[in-house]
Tab-separated table of C-alpha atoms in Angstrom:
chain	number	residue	atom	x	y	z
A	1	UNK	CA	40.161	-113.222	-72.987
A	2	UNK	CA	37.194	-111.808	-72.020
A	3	UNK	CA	35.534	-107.995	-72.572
A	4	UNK	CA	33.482	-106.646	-70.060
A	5	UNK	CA	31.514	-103.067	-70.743
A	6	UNK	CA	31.524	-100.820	-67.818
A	7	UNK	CA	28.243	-98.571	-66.734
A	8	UNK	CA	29.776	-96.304	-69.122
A	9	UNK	CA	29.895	-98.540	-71.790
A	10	UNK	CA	33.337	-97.993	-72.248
A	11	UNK	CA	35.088	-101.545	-73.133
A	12	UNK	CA	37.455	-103.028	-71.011
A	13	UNK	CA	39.535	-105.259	-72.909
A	14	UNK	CA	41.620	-108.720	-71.577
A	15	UNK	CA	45.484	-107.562	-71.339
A	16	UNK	CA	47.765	-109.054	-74.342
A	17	UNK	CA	49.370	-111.947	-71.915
A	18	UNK	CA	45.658	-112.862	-71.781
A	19	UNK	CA	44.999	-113.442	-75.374
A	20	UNK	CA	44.216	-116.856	-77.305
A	21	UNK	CA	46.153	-117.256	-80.049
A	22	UNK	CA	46.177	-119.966	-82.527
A	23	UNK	CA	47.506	-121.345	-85.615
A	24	UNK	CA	46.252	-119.588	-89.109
A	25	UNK	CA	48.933	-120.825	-91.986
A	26	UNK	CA	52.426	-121.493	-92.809
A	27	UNK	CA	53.605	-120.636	-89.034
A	28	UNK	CA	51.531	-117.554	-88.609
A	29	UNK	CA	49.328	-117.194	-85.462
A	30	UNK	CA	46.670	-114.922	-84.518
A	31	UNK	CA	44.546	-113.836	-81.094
A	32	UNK	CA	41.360	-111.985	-81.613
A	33	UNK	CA	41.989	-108.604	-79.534
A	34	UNK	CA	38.111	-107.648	-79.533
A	35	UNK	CA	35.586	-109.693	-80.772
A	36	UNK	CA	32.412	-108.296	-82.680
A	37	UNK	CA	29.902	-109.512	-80.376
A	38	UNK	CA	31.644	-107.744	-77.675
A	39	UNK	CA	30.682	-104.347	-80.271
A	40	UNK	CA	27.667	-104.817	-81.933
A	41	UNK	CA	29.289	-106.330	-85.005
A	42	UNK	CA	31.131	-102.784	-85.403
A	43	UNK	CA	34.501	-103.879	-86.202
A	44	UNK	CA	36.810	-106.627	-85.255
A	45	UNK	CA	40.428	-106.289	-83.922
A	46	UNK	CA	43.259	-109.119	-84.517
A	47	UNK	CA	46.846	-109.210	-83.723
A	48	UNK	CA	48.962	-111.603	-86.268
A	49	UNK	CA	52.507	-112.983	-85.408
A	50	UNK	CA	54.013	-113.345	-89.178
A	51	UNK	CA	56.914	-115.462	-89.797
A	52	UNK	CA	59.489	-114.242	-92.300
A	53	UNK	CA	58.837	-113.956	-95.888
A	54	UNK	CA	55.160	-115.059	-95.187
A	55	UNK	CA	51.401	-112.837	-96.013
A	56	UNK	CA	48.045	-114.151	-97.393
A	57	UNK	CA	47.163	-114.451	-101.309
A	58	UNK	CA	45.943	-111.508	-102.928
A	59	UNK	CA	42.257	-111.159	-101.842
A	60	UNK	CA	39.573	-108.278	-101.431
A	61	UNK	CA	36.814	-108.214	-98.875
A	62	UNK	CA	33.532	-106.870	-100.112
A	63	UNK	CA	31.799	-106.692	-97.027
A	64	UNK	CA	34.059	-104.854	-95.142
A	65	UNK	CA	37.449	-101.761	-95.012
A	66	UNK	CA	40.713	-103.562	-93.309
A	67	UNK	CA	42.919	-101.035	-91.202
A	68	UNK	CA	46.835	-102.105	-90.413
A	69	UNK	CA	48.692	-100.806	-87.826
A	70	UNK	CA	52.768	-102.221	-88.346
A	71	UNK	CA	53.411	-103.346	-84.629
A	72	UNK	CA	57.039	-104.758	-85.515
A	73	UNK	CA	59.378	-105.388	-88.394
A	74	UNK	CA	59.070	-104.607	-91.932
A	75	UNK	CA	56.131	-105.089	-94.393
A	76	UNK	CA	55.163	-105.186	-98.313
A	77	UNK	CA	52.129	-104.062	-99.029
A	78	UNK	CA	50.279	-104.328	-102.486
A	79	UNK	CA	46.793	-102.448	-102.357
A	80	UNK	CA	44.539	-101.884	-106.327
A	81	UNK	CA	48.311	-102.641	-108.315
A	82	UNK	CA	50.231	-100.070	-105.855
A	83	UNK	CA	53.081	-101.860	-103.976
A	84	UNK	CA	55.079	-99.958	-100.959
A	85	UNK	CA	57.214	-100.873	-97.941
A	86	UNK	CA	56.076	-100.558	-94.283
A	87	UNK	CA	57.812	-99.856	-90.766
A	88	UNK	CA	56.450	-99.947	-87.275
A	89	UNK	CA	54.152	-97.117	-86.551
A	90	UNK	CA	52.476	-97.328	-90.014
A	91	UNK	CA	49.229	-97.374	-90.751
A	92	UNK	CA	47.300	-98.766	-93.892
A	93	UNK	CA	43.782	-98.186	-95.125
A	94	UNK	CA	42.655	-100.910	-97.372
A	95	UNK	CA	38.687	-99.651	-98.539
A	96	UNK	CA	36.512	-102.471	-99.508
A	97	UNK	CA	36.762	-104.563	-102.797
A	98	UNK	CA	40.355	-103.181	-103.170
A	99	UNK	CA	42.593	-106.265	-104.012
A	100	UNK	CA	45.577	-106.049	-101.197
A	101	UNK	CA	48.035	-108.442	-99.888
A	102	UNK	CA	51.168	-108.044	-97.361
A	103	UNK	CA	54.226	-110.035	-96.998
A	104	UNK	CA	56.624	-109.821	-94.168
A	105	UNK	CA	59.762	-109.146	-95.203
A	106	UNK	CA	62.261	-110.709	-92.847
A	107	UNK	CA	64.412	-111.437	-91.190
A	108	UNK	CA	62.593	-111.611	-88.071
A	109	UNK	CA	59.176	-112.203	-87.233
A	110	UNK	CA	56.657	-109.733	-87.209
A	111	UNK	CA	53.934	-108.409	-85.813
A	112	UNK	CA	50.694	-106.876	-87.148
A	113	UNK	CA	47.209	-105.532	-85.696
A	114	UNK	CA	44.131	-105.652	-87.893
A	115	UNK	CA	41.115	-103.643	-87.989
A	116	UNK	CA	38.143	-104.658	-90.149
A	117	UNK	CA	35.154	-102.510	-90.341
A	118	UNK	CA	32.517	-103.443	-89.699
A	119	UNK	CA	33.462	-106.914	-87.709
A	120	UNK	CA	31.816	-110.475	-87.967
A	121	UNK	CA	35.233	-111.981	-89.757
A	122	UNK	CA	36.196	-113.430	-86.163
A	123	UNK	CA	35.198	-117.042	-86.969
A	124	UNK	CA	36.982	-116.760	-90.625
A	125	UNK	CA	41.016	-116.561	-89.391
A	126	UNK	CA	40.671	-120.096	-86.859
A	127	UNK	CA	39.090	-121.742	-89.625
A	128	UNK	CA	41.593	-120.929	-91.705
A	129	UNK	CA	44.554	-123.059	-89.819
A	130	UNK	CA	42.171	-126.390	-89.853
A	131	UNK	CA	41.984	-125.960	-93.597
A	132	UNK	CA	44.636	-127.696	-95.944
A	133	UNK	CA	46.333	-124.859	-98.156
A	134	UNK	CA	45.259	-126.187	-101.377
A	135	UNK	CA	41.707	-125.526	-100.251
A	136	UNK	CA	42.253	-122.153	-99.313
A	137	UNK	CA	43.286	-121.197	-102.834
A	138	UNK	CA	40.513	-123.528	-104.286
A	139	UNK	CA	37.344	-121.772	-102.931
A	140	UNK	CA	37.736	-121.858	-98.900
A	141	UNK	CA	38.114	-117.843	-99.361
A	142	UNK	CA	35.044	-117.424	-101.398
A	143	UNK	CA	32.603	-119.446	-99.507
A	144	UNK	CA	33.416	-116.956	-96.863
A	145	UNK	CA	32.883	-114.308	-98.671
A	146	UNK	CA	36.447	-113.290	-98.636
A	147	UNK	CA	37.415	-113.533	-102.295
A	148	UNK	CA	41.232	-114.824	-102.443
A	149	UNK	CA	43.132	-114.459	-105.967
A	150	UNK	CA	45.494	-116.941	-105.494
A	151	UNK	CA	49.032	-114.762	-106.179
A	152	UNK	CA	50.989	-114.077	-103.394
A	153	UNK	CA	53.491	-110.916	-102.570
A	154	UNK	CA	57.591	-111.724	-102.419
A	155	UNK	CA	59.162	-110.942	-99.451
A	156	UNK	CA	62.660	-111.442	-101.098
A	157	UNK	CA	64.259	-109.247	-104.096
C-alpha cells in the first residue's frame, strides 16, 4: 500500500484489497491503513482482524489517545476500571495513560480500526508477532513505551 498526497495535499490512500497485513498474536492480524510518515507523525490508522475470545493485556499508552471504531462483531471494552459492550458503528475514546483493554467476544471474528494520536506506533504492532508471548508480558511492552499490565479481558461469561 502506498499513499500519495495530491497538489492539494489531500491523501490518497491504497484501497483495503491493497493492504499488508500480517501476523500480531494468538491469530490476530493487522494492515497499517495510513502510516505516520505519510502525515507528519499526526496519527496512525490500523485495521485488526480479531479472532474470537482474543484482545491485548491491559496496557496504557503515555505518549499517545487511541480511537476505536467497531467495524464488525461484538467487543468488551475495559477503559480506567469501567467495562462495557460494543457493536459495529461504535466508537471509543481511550485518552492517554488510561489503562484499557478489549476482547472480542465471539463467535465470529472481528474486525476493528484503530486511531492513535499522534502516530509513530507503526513499527510497534509487526514487532509484536516476531516476539514470543512470554516476552510481551515480561517487558517487550515497556521498552516500547507501551506499558502492558499483564491481565487480560474475558470474552466468555
Amino acid at each position: 500500500m502506498s499513499t500519495e498526497f495530491s497538489k492539494s495535499k489531500v491523501a490518497i490512500v491504497g484501497r483495503g484489497e491493497d493492504l499488508n497485513w500480517f501476523d500480531t498474536m494468538l491469530g490476530e492480524q493487522m494492515a497499517i491503513r495510513v502510516h505516520s510518515r505519510d502525515v507528519g507523525g499526526a496519527f496512525t490508522i490500523i485495521e485488526a482482524r480479531v479472532p474470537p475470545f482474543i484482545g491485548p493485556p491491559l496496557h496504557y499508552h503515555e505518549d499517545r489517545e487511541e480511537i476505536f471504531e467497531v467495524l464488525e462483531g461484538r467487543f468488551r471494552f475495559h477503559c480506567e476500571g469501567e467495562e462495557f459492550e460494543v457493536a459495529p458503528g461504535t466508537s471509543v475514546v481511550v485518552p492517554r495513560n488510561s489503562v484499557h483493554g478489549w476482547v472480542n467476544l465471539g463467535p465470529g471474528a472481528a474486525r476493528l480500526l484503530f486511531t492513535f494520536v499522534p502516530g509513530r506506533i507503526d513499527e510497534f504492532f509487526p514487532q509484536i508477532g516476531q516476539t514470543p508471548p512470554e516476552a510481551i508480558l515480561l517487558g517487550f511492552w515497556i521498552l516500547n513505551s507501551e506499558l502492558g499490565l499483564g491481565k487480560r479481558l474475558k470474552g466468555k461469561g
